[in-house]
PDB file of N, CA and C in Angstrom:
ATOM      1  N   MET A   1     -13.660 -91.280  12.051  1.00 49.00           N
ATOM      2  CA  MET A   1     -12.038 -91.451  12.507  1.00 49.00           C
ATOM      3  C   MET A   1     -12.068 -90.220  13.650  1.00 49.00           C
ATOM      4  N   PRO A   2     -11.361 -90.320  14.532  1.00 53.00           N
ATOM      5  CA  PRO A   2     -11.534 -89.521  15.718  1.00 53.00           C
ATOM      6  C   PRO A   2     -10.247 -88.183  14.891  1.00 53.00           C
ATOM      7  N   SER A   3     -10.122 -86.701  15.344  1.00 62.00           N
ATOM      8  CA  SER A   3      -9.036 -85.828  15.330  1.00 62.00           C
ATOM      9  C   SER A   3      -8.654 -85.607  16.346  1.00 62.00           C
ATOM     10  N   LEU A   4      -7.096 -85.356  15.872  1.00 66.00           N
ATOM     11  CA  LEU A   4      -5.814 -85.239  16.398  1.00 66.00           C
ATOM     12  C   LEU A   4      -6.000 -83.816  17.906  1.00 66.00           C
ATOM     13  N   PRO A   5      -5.519 -83.748  18.748  1.00 75.00           N
ATOM     14  CA  PRO A   5      -6.227 -83.122  20.233  1.00 75.00           C
ATOM     15  C   PRO A   5      -4.913 -81.837  19.013  1.00 75.00           C
ATOM     16  N   LEU A   6      -5.742 -80.599  19.624  1.00 88.00           N
ATOM     17  CA  LEU A   6      -5.531 -79.446  18.944  1.00 88.00           C
ATOM     18  C   LEU A   6      -4.164 -78.678  20.008  1.00 88.00           C
ATOM     19  N   LYS A   7      -2.819 -78.930  19.131  1.00 94.00           N
ATOM     20  CA  LYS A   7      -1.639 -78.065  19.835  1.00 94.00           C
ATOM     21  C   LYS A   7      -1.713 -77.022  19.451  1.00 94.00           C
ATOM     22  N   PHE A   8      -1.422 -76.404  21.395  1.00 95.00           N
ATOM     23  CA  PHE A   8      -1.376 -75.005  21.561  1.00 95.00           C
ATOM     24  C   PHE A   8      -0.796 -73.945  20.059  1.00 95.00           C
ATOM     25  N   ALA A   9      -0.087 -74.420  19.638  1.00 96.00           N
ATOM     26  CA  ALA A   9       0.635 -73.248  17.888  1.00 96.00           C
ATOM     27  C   ALA A   9      -0.252 -72.801  17.473  1.00 96.00           C
ATOM     28  N   GLU A  10      -1.085 -73.945  17.088  1.00 95.00           N
ATOM     29  CA  GLU A  10      -2.729 -73.733  16.235  1.00 95.00           C
ATOM     30  C   GLU A  10      -3.525 -72.576  17.241  1.00 95.00           C
ATOM     31  N   PHE A  11      -3.638 -73.713  18.306  1.00 95.00           N
ATOM     32  CA  PHE A  11      -4.561 -72.758  18.646  1.00 95.00           C
ATOM     33  C   PHE A  11      -4.802 -71.340  19.243  1.00 95.00           C
ATOM     34  N   TYR A  12      -3.371 -70.551  19.561  1.00 96.00           N
ATOM     35  CA  TYR A  12      -3.350 -69.484  19.904  1.00 96.00           C
ATOM     36  C   TYR A  12      -3.605 -68.328  18.706  1.00 96.00           C
ATOM     37  N   PRO A  13      -2.777 -68.542  17.705  1.00 96.00           N
ATOM     38  CA  PRO A  13      -3.326 -67.235  16.295  1.00 96.00           C
ATOM     39  C   PRO A  13      -5.423 -66.977  16.786  1.00 96.00           C
ATOM     40  N   ARG A  14      -5.982 -68.098  17.208  1.00 95.00           N
ATOM     41  CA  ARG A  14      -7.305 -68.113  16.811  1.00 95.00           C
ATOM     42  C   ARG A  14      -7.768 -67.230  18.561  1.00 95.00           C
ATOM     43  N   TYR A  15      -6.777 -67.509  19.477  1.00 96.00           N
ATOM     44  CA  TYR A  15      -7.725 -67.131  20.536  1.00 96.00           C
ATOM     45  C   TYR A  15      -6.972 -65.857  20.517  1.00 96.00           C
ATOM     46  N   LEU A  16      -6.084 -65.087  19.947  1.00 97.00           N
ATOM     47  CA  LEU A  16      -6.256 -64.003  20.063  1.00 97.00           C
ATOM     48  C   LEU A  16      -6.569 -63.008  18.551  1.00 97.00           C
ATOM     49  N   ARG A  17      -7.222 -63.468  18.307  1.00 96.00           N
ATOM     50  CA  ARG A  17      -8.594 -63.589  17.524  1.00 96.00           C
ATOM     51  C   ARG A  17     -10.044 -62.751  18.117  1.00 96.00           C
ATOM     52  N   GLU A  18      -9.698 -64.074  18.678  1.00 96.00           N
ATOM     53  CA  GLU A  18     -11.044 -63.740  19.837  1.00 96.00           C
ATOM     54  C   GLU A  18     -11.358 -63.254  21.074  1.00 96.00           C
ATOM     55  N   HIS A  19      -9.637 -62.465  20.890  1.00 96.00           N
ATOM     56  CA  HIS A  19      -9.759 -61.206  22.017  1.00 96.00           C
ATOM     57  C   HIS A  19      -8.734 -59.879  21.203  1.00 96.00           C
ATOM     58  N   SER A  20      -9.756 -60.252  20.746  1.00 96.00           N
ATOM     59  CA  SER A  20      -8.795 -58.728  19.510  1.00 96.00           C
ATOM     60  C   SER A  20      -9.174 -57.334  19.839  1.00 96.00           C
ATOM     61  N   ARG A  21     -10.095 -57.069  20.939  1.00 97.00           N
ATOM     62  CA  ARG A  21     -10.592 -55.858  20.920  1.00 97.00           C
ATOM     63  C   ARG A  21      -9.651 -55.354  22.019  1.00 97.00           C
ATOM     64  N   ARG A  22      -9.668 -53.876  22.360  1.00 97.00           N
ATOM     65  CA  ARG A  22      -9.002 -53.626  23.917  1.00 97.00           C
ATOM     66  C   ARG A  22      -9.524 -53.855  25.279  1.00 97.00           C
ATOM     67  N   GLY A  23     -11.005 -53.882  25.008  1.00 97.00           N
ATOM     68  CA  GLY A  23     -11.226 -53.817  26.711  1.00 97.00           C
ATOM     69  C   GLY A  23     -11.454 -54.907  26.961  1.00 97.00           C
ATOM     70  N   THR A  24     -11.545 -56.433  25.893  1.00 97.00           N
ATOM     71  CA  THR A  24     -11.121 -57.611  26.290  1.00 97.00           C
ATOM     72  C   THR A  24      -9.971 -58.007  26.903  1.00 97.00           C
ATOM     73  N   ARG A  25      -8.847 -57.350  26.115  1.00 97.00           N
ATOM     74  CA  ARG A  25      -7.173 -57.304  26.441  1.00 97.00           C
ATOM     75  C   ARG A  25      -7.633 -56.912  28.384  1.00 97.00           C
ATOM     76  N   VAL A  26      -7.972 -55.843  28.445  1.00 97.00           N
ATOM     77  CA  VAL A  26      -8.138 -55.249  29.789  1.00 97.00           C
ATOM     78  C   VAL A  26      -8.700 -56.366  30.500  1.00 97.00           C
ATOM     79  N   LEU A  27      -9.555 -56.866  30.464  1.00 98.00           N
ATOM     80  CA  LEU A  27     -10.401 -57.115  31.284  1.00 98.00           C
ATOM     81  C   LEU A  27      -9.971 -58.514  31.745  1.00 98.00           C
ATOM     82  N   HIS A  28      -9.351 -59.184  30.535  1.00 97.00           N
ATOM     83  CA  HIS A  28      -8.843 -60.501  30.440  1.00 97.00           C
ATOM     84  C   HIS A  28      -7.349 -59.882  31.848  1.00 97.00           C
ATOM     85  N   PHE A  29      -6.710 -58.696  31.376  1.00 98.00           N
ATOM     86  CA  PHE A  29      -5.141 -58.719  32.249  1.00 98.00           C
ATOM     87  C   PHE A  29      -5.992 -58.515  33.651  1.00 98.00           C
ATOM     88  N   ILE A  30      -7.021 -57.807  33.435  1.00 98.00           N
ATOM     89  CA  ILE A  30      -7.731 -57.193  35.066  1.00 98.00           C
ATOM     90  C   ILE A  30      -7.530 -58.683  35.776  1.00 98.00           C
ATOM     91  N   GLY A  31      -8.768 -59.359  35.221  1.00 98.00           N
ATOM     92  CA  GLY A  31      -8.797 -60.685  35.513  1.00 98.00           C
ATOM     93  C   GLY A  31      -7.484 -61.630  36.148  1.00 98.00           C
ATOM     94  N   THR A  32      -6.808 -62.123  35.083  1.00 98.00           N
ATOM     95  CA  THR A  32      -5.758 -62.791  34.984  1.00 98.00           C
ATOM     96  C   THR A  32      -4.221 -62.493  36.654  1.00 98.00           C
ATOM     97  N   THR A  33      -4.549 -60.826  36.635  1.00 98.00           N
ATOM     98  CA  THR A  33      -3.814 -60.182  37.747  1.00 98.00           C
ATOM     99  C   THR A  33      -4.746 -60.713  39.373  1.00 98.00           C
ATOM    100  N   SER A  34      -5.960 -60.672  39.624  1.00 98.00           N
ATOM    101  CA  SER A  34      -6.460 -60.505  39.987  1.00 98.00           C
ATOM    102  C   SER A  34      -6.472 -61.980  40.845  1.00 98.00           C
ATOM    103  N   PHE A  35      -6.469 -63.337  39.836  1.00 98.00           N
ATOM    104  CA  PHE A  35      -6.140 -64.458  39.971  1.00 98.00           C
ATOM    105  C   PHE A  35      -4.585 -64.305  41.164  1.00 98.00           C
ATOM    106  N   LEU A  36      -4.074 -64.289  39.978  1.00 98.00           N
ATOM    107  CA  LEU A  36      -2.348 -64.544  40.526  1.00 98.00           C
ATOM    108  C   LEU A  36      -2.177 -63.199  42.058  1.00 98.00           C
ATOM    109  N   VAL A  37      -2.640 -62.094  42.220  1.00 98.00           N
ATOM    110  CA  VAL A  37      -3.005 -61.388  43.643  1.00 98.00           C
ATOM    111  C   VAL A  37      -3.463 -62.381  44.662  1.00 98.00           C
ATOM    112  N   ALA A  38      -4.624 -63.536  44.137  1.00 98.00           N
ATOM    113  CA  ALA A  38      -5.556 -64.391  45.548  1.00 98.00           C
ATOM    114  C   ALA A  38      -4.447 -65.339  45.251  1.00 98.00           C
ATOM    115  N   LEU A  39      -4.061 -66.031  44.632  1.00 98.00           N
ATOM    116  CA  LEU A  39      -2.891 -66.957  44.730  1.00 98.00           C
ATOM    117  C   LEU A  39      -2.042 -66.142  45.788  1.00 98.00           C
ATOM    118  N   VAL A  40      -1.433 -65.554  45.510  1.00 98.00           N
ATOM    119  CA  VAL A  40      -0.071 -65.283  46.690  1.00 98.00           C
ATOM    120  C   VAL A  40      -0.759 -64.564  47.788  1.00 98.00           C
ATOM    121  N   LEU A  41      -2.195 -64.274  48.383  1.00 98.00           N
ATOM    122  CA  LEU A  41      -2.125 -63.666  49.244  1.00 98.00           C
ATOM    123  C   LEU A  41      -3.057 -65.153  49.858  1.00 98.00           C
ATOM    124  N   ALA A  42      -3.985 -65.802  48.836  1.00 98.00           N
ATOM    125  CA  ALA A  42      -3.961 -67.492  49.491  1.00 98.00           C
ATOM    126  C   ALA A  42      -2.358 -68.125  50.315  1.00 98.00           C
ATOM    127  N   ALA A  43      -1.294 -67.894  49.728  1.00 98.00           N
ATOM    128  CA  ALA A  43      -0.557 -68.593  50.381  1.00 98.00           C
ATOM    129  C   ALA A  43       0.551 -67.899  51.597  1.00 98.00           C
ATOM    130  N   VAL A  44       0.359 -66.831  51.237  1.00 98.00           N
ATOM    131  CA  VAL A  44       0.595 -65.966  52.387  1.00 98.00           C
ATOM    132  C   VAL A  44       0.080 -65.407  53.341  1.00 98.00           C
ATOM    133  N   TRP A  45      -1.073 -65.795  53.475  1.00 98.00           N
ATOM    134  CA  TRP A  45      -2.518 -66.169  54.833  1.00 98.00           C
ATOM    135  C   TRP A  45      -2.762 -66.957  54.517  1.00 98.00           C
ATOM    136  N   GLN A  46      -1.941 -67.988  54.608  1.00 98.00           N
ATOM    137  CA  GLN A  46      -3.004 -69.358  54.327  1.00 98.00           C
ATOM    138  C   GLN A  46      -4.449 -69.624  54.831  1.00 98.00           C
ATOM    139  N   ARG A  47      -5.141 -69.078  53.645  1.00 98.00           N
ATOM    140  CA  ARG A  47      -6.120 -68.837  52.935  1.00 98.00           C
ATOM    141  C   ARG A  47      -6.289 -69.318  52.186  1.00 98.00           C
ATOM    142  N   PRO A  48      -6.552 -70.760  51.760  1.00 97.00           N
ATOM    143  CA  PRO A  48      -6.932 -71.475  50.241  1.00 97.00           C
ATOM    144  C   PRO A  48      -8.357 -71.083  50.097  1.00 97.00           C
ATOM    145  N   MET A  49      -9.103 -70.642  50.715  1.00 97.00           N
ATOM    146  CA  MET A  49     -10.804 -69.907  49.637  1.00 97.00           C
ATOM    147  C   MET A  49     -10.119 -69.407  48.998  1.00 97.00           C
ATOM    148  N   LEU A  50      -8.754 -68.262  49.219  1.00 98.00           N
ATOM    149  CA  LEU A  50      -9.120 -67.193  47.995  1.00 98.00           C
ATOM    150  C   LEU A  50      -8.617 -67.347  46.890  1.00 98.00           C
ATOM    151  N   ILE A  51      -8.256 -68.747  47.009  1.00 98.00           N
ATOM    152  CA  ILE A  51      -7.612 -69.046  45.399  1.00 98.00           C
ATOM    153  C   ILE A  51      -9.117 -69.395  44.746  1.00 98.00           C
ATOM    154  N   LEU A  52     -10.212 -69.462  45.211  1.00 98.00           N
ATOM    155  CA  LEU A  52     -11.293 -70.284  44.140  1.00 98.00           C
ATOM    156  C   LEU A  52     -12.251 -68.814  44.257  1.00 98.00           C
ATOM    157  N   VAL A  53     -11.976 -67.635  44.902  1.00 98.00           N
ATOM    158  CA  VAL A  53     -12.360 -66.084  44.673  1.00 98.00           C
ATOM    159  C   VAL A  53     -11.576 -65.407  43.467  1.00 98.00           C
ATOM    160  N   GLY A  54     -10.186 -65.939  43.525  1.00 98.00           N
ATOM    161  CA  GLY A  54      -9.104 -65.343  42.323  1.00 98.00           C
ATOM    162  C   GLY A  54      -9.805 -65.850  41.191  1.00 98.00           C
ATOM    163  N   ILE A  55     -10.354 -67.650  41.205  1.00 97.00           N
ATOM    164  CA  ILE A  55     -10.550 -67.885  40.118  1.00 97.00           C
ATOM    165  C   ILE A  55     -12.072 -67.558  39.167  1.00 97.00           C
ATOM    166  N   VAL A  56     -12.846 -67.389  40.306  1.00 98.00           N
ATOM    167  CA  VAL A  56     -14.333 -66.423  39.672  1.00 98.00           C
ATOM    168  C   VAL A  56     -13.707 -65.393  39.506  1.00 98.00           C
ATOM    169  N   ALA A  57     -13.441 -64.661  40.063  1.00 97.00           N
ATOM    170  CA  ALA A  57     -12.698 -62.534  39.563  1.00 97.00           C
ATOM    171  C   ALA A  57     -11.587 -63.075  38.843  1.00 97.00           C
ATOM    172  N   ALA A  58     -11.298 -63.857  38.059  1.00 97.00           N
ATOM    173  CA  ALA A  58     -10.681 -64.014  36.470  1.00 97.00           C
ATOM    174  C   ALA A  58     -11.477 -64.260  35.497  1.00 97.00           C
ATOM    175  N   TYR A  59     -11.860 -65.510  35.782  1.00 96.00           N
ATOM    176  CA  TYR A  59     -13.539 -66.003  34.580  1.00 96.00           C
ATOM    177  C   TYR A  59     -14.717 -64.755  34.634  1.00 96.00           C
ATOM    178  N   GLY A  60     -14.967 -64.428  35.841  1.00 97.00           N
ATOM    179  CA  GLY A  60     -15.855 -63.123  35.511  1.00 97.00           C
ATOM    180  C   GLY A  60     -15.413 -61.692  34.541  1.00 97.00           C
ATOM    181  N   PHE A  61     -14.212 -61.132  35.126  1.00 98.00           N
ATOM    182  CA  PHE A  61     -13.729 -60.307  33.909  1.00 98.00           C
ATOM    183  C   PHE A  61     -13.683 -60.914  32.787  1.00 98.00           C
ATOM    184  N   ALA A  62     -12.872 -61.828  32.449  1.00 97.00           N
ATOM    185  CA  ALA A  62     -12.710 -62.333  31.099  1.00 97.00           C
ATOM    186  C   ALA A  62     -14.300 -62.723  30.859  1.00 97.00           C
ATOM    187  N   TRP A  63     -14.857 -63.519  31.270  1.00 96.00           N
ATOM    188  CA  TRP A  63     -16.777 -63.328  30.680  1.00 96.00           C
ATOM    189  C   TRP A  63     -17.457 -62.133  30.027  1.00 96.00           C
ATOM    190  N   ILE A  64     -17.295 -61.163  30.771  1.00 97.00           N
ATOM    191  CA  ILE A  64     -17.360 -60.017  30.818  1.00 97.00           C
ATOM    192  C   ILE A  64     -16.992 -58.792  29.822  1.00 97.00           C
ATOM    193  N   GLY A  65     -15.710 -59.547  29.234  1.00 97.00           N
ATOM    194  CA  GLY A  65     -15.003 -59.178  27.665  1.00 97.00           C
ATOM    195  C   GLY A  65     -15.717 -59.474  26.659  1.00 97.00           C
ATOM    196  N   HIS A  66     -16.172 -61.107  27.202  1.00 96.00           N
ATOM    197  CA  HIS A  66     -16.500 -61.646  25.915  1.00 96.00           C
ATOM    198  C   HIS A  66     -17.893 -61.358  25.497  1.00 96.00           C
ATOM    199  N   PHE A  67     -18.824 -61.558  27.033  1.00 96.00           N
ATOM    200  CA  PHE A  67     -20.465 -61.092  26.025  1.00 96.00           C
ATOM    201  C   PHE A  67     -20.497 -59.698  26.283  1.00 96.00           C
ATOM    202  N   PHE A  68     -20.030 -59.093  26.684  1.00 97.00           N
ATOM    203  CA  PHE A  68     -20.249 -57.380  26.473  1.00 97.00           C
ATOM    204  C   PHE A  68     -19.474 -56.500  25.370  1.00 97.00           C
ATOM    205  N   VAL A  69     -17.702 -56.866  25.365  1.00 97.00           N
ATOM    206  CA  VAL A  69     -17.047 -56.153  24.647  1.00 97.00           C
ATOM    207  C   VAL A  69     -16.851 -56.840  23.363  1.00 97.00           C
ATOM    208  N   GLU A  70     -16.392 -58.264  23.193  1.00 96.00           N
ATOM    209  CA  GLU A  70     -16.013 -59.267  22.134  1.00 96.00           C
ATOM    210  C   GLU A  70     -17.428 -59.861  21.524  1.00 96.00           C
ATOM    211  N   HIS A  71     -18.282 -59.694  21.878  1.00 96.00           N
ATOM    212  CA  HIS A  71     -19.424 -60.067  21.659  1.00 96.00           C
ATOM    213  C   HIS A  71     -19.109 -62.114  20.990  1.00 96.00           C
ATOM    214  N   ASN A  72     -18.441 -62.255  21.959  1.00 96.00           N
ATOM    215  CA  ASN A  72     -18.130 -64.161  21.232  1.00 96.00           C
ATOM    216  C   ASN A  72     -18.406 -65.002  22.667  1.00 96.00           C
ATOM    217  N   ARG A  73     -17.915 -66.196  22.455  1.00 92.00           N
ATOM    218  CA  ARG A  73     -18.268 -67.056  23.382  1.00 92.00           C
ATOM    219  C   ARG A  73     -16.686 -67.400  23.681  1.00 92.00           C
ATOM    220  N   PRO A  74     -16.497 -67.252  25.204  1.00 91.00           N
ATOM    221  CA  PRO A  74     -14.761 -67.573  25.812  1.00 91.00           C
ATOM    222  C   PRO A  74     -14.709 -69.414  25.226  1.00 91.00           C
ATOM    223  N   ALA A  75     -13.817 -69.142  24.423  1.00 88.00           N
ATOM    224  CA  ALA A  75     -12.918 -70.010  23.792  1.00 88.00           C
ATOM    225  C   ALA A  75     -13.134 -71.835  25.141  1.00 88.00           C
ATOM    226  N   THR A  76     -12.758 -71.250  26.648  1.00 89.00           N
ATOM    227  CA  THR A  76     -13.153 -71.766  27.649  1.00 89.00           C
ATOM    228  C   THR A  76     -14.541 -72.984  27.971  1.00 89.00           C
ATOM    229  N   PHE A  77     -15.067 -72.323  27.030  1.00 87.00           N
ATOM    230  CA  PHE A  77     -16.046 -73.822  26.605  1.00 87.00           C
ATOM    231  C   PHE A  77     -15.726 -74.853  25.956  1.00 87.00           C
ATOM    232  N   GLN A  78     -15.579 -74.526  24.619  1.00 91.00           N
ATOM    233  CA  GLN A  78     -14.467 -75.152  23.489  1.00 91.00           C
ATOM    234  C   GLN A  78     -13.400 -76.363  24.293  1.00 91.00           C
ATOM    235  N   HIS A  79     -12.694 -75.153  25.166  1.00 94.00           N
ATOM    236  CA  HIS A  79     -10.949 -75.684  25.192  1.00 94.00           C
ATOM    237  C   HIS A  79     -10.120 -75.402  26.488  1.00 94.00           C
ATOM    238  N   PRO A  80     -10.880 -76.036  27.664  1.00 93.00           N
ATOM    239  CA  PRO A  80     -10.379 -75.196  28.655  1.00 93.00           C
ATOM    240  C   PRO A  80      -8.953 -75.256  29.124  1.00 93.00           C
ATOM    241  N   TRP A  81      -8.384 -76.397  28.725  1.00 94.00           N
ATOM    242  CA  TRP A  81      -6.883 -76.082  29.014  1.00 94.00           C
ATOM    243  C   TRP A  81      -6.020 -75.196  28.071  1.00 94.00           C
ATOM    244  N   LEU A  82      -6.662 -75.289  26.898  1.00 96.00           N
ATOM    245  CA  LEU A  82      -5.464 -74.163  26.326  1.00 96.00           C
ATOM    246  C   LEU A  82      -6.614 -73.121  26.287  1.00 96.00           C
ATOM    247  N   SER A  83      -7.297 -72.964  26.627  1.00 95.00           N
ATOM    248  CA  SER A  83      -7.843 -71.749  26.800  1.00 95.00           C
ATOM    249  C   SER A  83      -7.172 -71.292  28.266  1.00 95.00           C
ATOM    250  N   LEU A  84      -6.980 -71.851  28.932  1.00 96.00           N
ATOM    251  CA  LEU A  84      -6.557 -71.372  30.130  1.00 96.00           C
ATOM    252  C   LEU A  84      -4.836 -70.858  30.272  1.00 96.00           C
ATOM    253  N   ARG A  85      -4.308 -71.700  29.144  1.00 97.00           N
ATOM    254  CA  ARG A  85      -2.900 -71.515  28.462  1.00 97.00           C
ATOM    255  C   ARG A  85      -2.842 -70.151  28.076  1.00 97.00           C
ATOM    256  N   GLY A  86      -4.145 -69.689  26.819  1.00 97.00           N
ATOM    257  CA  GLY A  86      -3.642 -68.322  26.513  1.00 97.00           C
ATOM    258  C   GLY A  86      -4.272 -67.393  27.255  1.00 97.00           C
ATOM    259  N   ASP A  87      -4.674 -67.705  28.267  1.00 97.00           N
ATOM    260  CA  ASP A  87      -4.629 -66.232  29.536  1.00 97.00           C
ATOM    261  C   ASP A  87      -3.710 -66.350  29.442  1.00 97.00           C
ATOM    262  N   PHE A  88      -2.648 -67.396  30.021  1.00 97.00           N
ATOM    263  CA  PHE A  88      -1.252 -67.173  30.304  1.00 97.00           C
ATOM    264  C   PHE A  88      -0.417 -66.067  29.748  1.00 97.00           C
ATOM    265  N   GLN A  89      -0.202 -67.137  28.682  1.00 97.00           N
ATOM    266  CA  GLN A  89       0.480 -66.542  27.274  1.00 97.00           C
ATOM    267  C   GLN A  89      -0.090 -65.027  26.905  1.00 97.00           C
ATOM    268  N   LEU A  90      -1.264 -64.539  26.688  1.00 97.00           N
ATOM    269  CA  LEU A  90      -1.258 -63.038  26.291  1.00 97.00           C
ATOM    270  C   LEU A  90      -1.436 -62.275  27.951  1.00 97.00           C
ATOM    271  N   TYR A  91      -1.446 -62.945  28.795  1.00 98.00           N
ATOM    272  CA  TYR A  91      -0.903 -62.011  29.831  1.00 98.00           C
ATOM    273  C   TYR A  91       0.426 -61.425  29.728  1.00 98.00           C
ATOM    274  N   TRP A  92       1.405 -62.769  29.650  1.00 97.00           N
ATOM    275  CA  TRP A  92       3.129 -62.571  29.860  1.00 97.00           C
ATOM    276  C   TRP A  92       3.444 -61.724  28.167  1.00 97.00           C
ATOM    277  N   ASP A  93       2.616 -61.980  26.959  1.00 97.00           N
ATOM    278  CA  ASP A  93       2.304 -60.687  26.375  1.00 97.00           C
ATOM    279  C   ASP A  93       2.690 -59.599  26.240  1.00 97.00           C
ATOM    280  N   LEU A  94       1.284 -59.424  26.773  1.00 97.00           N
ATOM    281  CA  LEU A  94       1.160 -57.944  27.585  1.00 97.00           C
ATOM    282  C   LEU A  94       2.035 -57.284  28.115  1.00 97.00           C
ATOM    283  N   LEU A  95       2.501 -58.296  29.030  1.00 96.00           N
ATOM    284  CA  LEU A  95       3.477 -57.203  30.084  1.00 96.00           C
ATOM    285  C   LEU A  95       4.974 -57.040  29.478  1.00 96.00           C
ATOM    286  N   ARG A  96       5.304 -57.740  28.847  1.00 96.00           N
ATOM    287  CA  ARG A  96       6.580 -58.435  27.843  1.00 96.00           C
ATOM    288  C   ARG A  96       6.412 -56.873  26.226  1.00 96.00           C
ATOM    289  N   GLY A  97       5.199 -56.514  26.240  1.00 95.00           N
ATOM    290  CA  GLY A  97       4.877 -55.171  25.137  1.00 95.00           C
ATOM    291  C   GLY A  97       4.884 -56.356  23.411  1.00 95.00           C
ATOM    292  N   ARG A  98       5.094 -57.858  23.868  1.00 95.00           N
ATOM    293  CA  ARG A  98       4.855 -58.022  22.728  1.00 95.00           C
ATOM    294  C   ARG A  98       3.066 -57.839  21.919  1.00 95.00           C
ATOM    295  N   GLU A  99       1.950 -57.955  22.442  1.00 94.00           N
ATOM    296  CA  GLU A  99       0.907 -57.517  22.168  1.00 94.00           C
ATOM    297  C   GLU A  99       0.673 -56.196  23.517  1.00 94.00           C
ATOM    298  N   SER A 100      -0.273 -56.258  22.246  1.00 94.00           N
ATOM    299  CA  SER A 100      -0.630 -54.182  23.113  1.00 94.00           C
ATOM    300  C   SER A 100      -2.557 -54.768  23.324  1.00 94.00           C
ATOM    301  N   PHE A 101      -2.496 -53.769  24.333  1.00 93.00           N
ATOM    302  CA  PHE A 101      -3.894 -53.406  24.752  1.00 93.00           C
ATOM    303  C   PHE A 101      -4.767 -53.174  23.743  1.00 93.00           C
TER     304      PHE A 101
END
């Protein structure tokens, strides 16, 4: 019997545990900020290739955090869309002070 799809509310607590170290959170924050800046610049300068640069920067910073700080595998490999949503949720929570670095 196939398992039911994982809901974000079930996934996010696990996501936070896999992002528990300050260094991992800082690197994710830098990566997500890089992506958002690249997205804005791509629109303003009409250079869609900058979106790809932003994606590479975001995942690069995040994966460095996982492999060298947190010492775990990124959730992206198992749950890519939930992980992406988790990245933006953590980013927003850090900005609002609901989570700490």
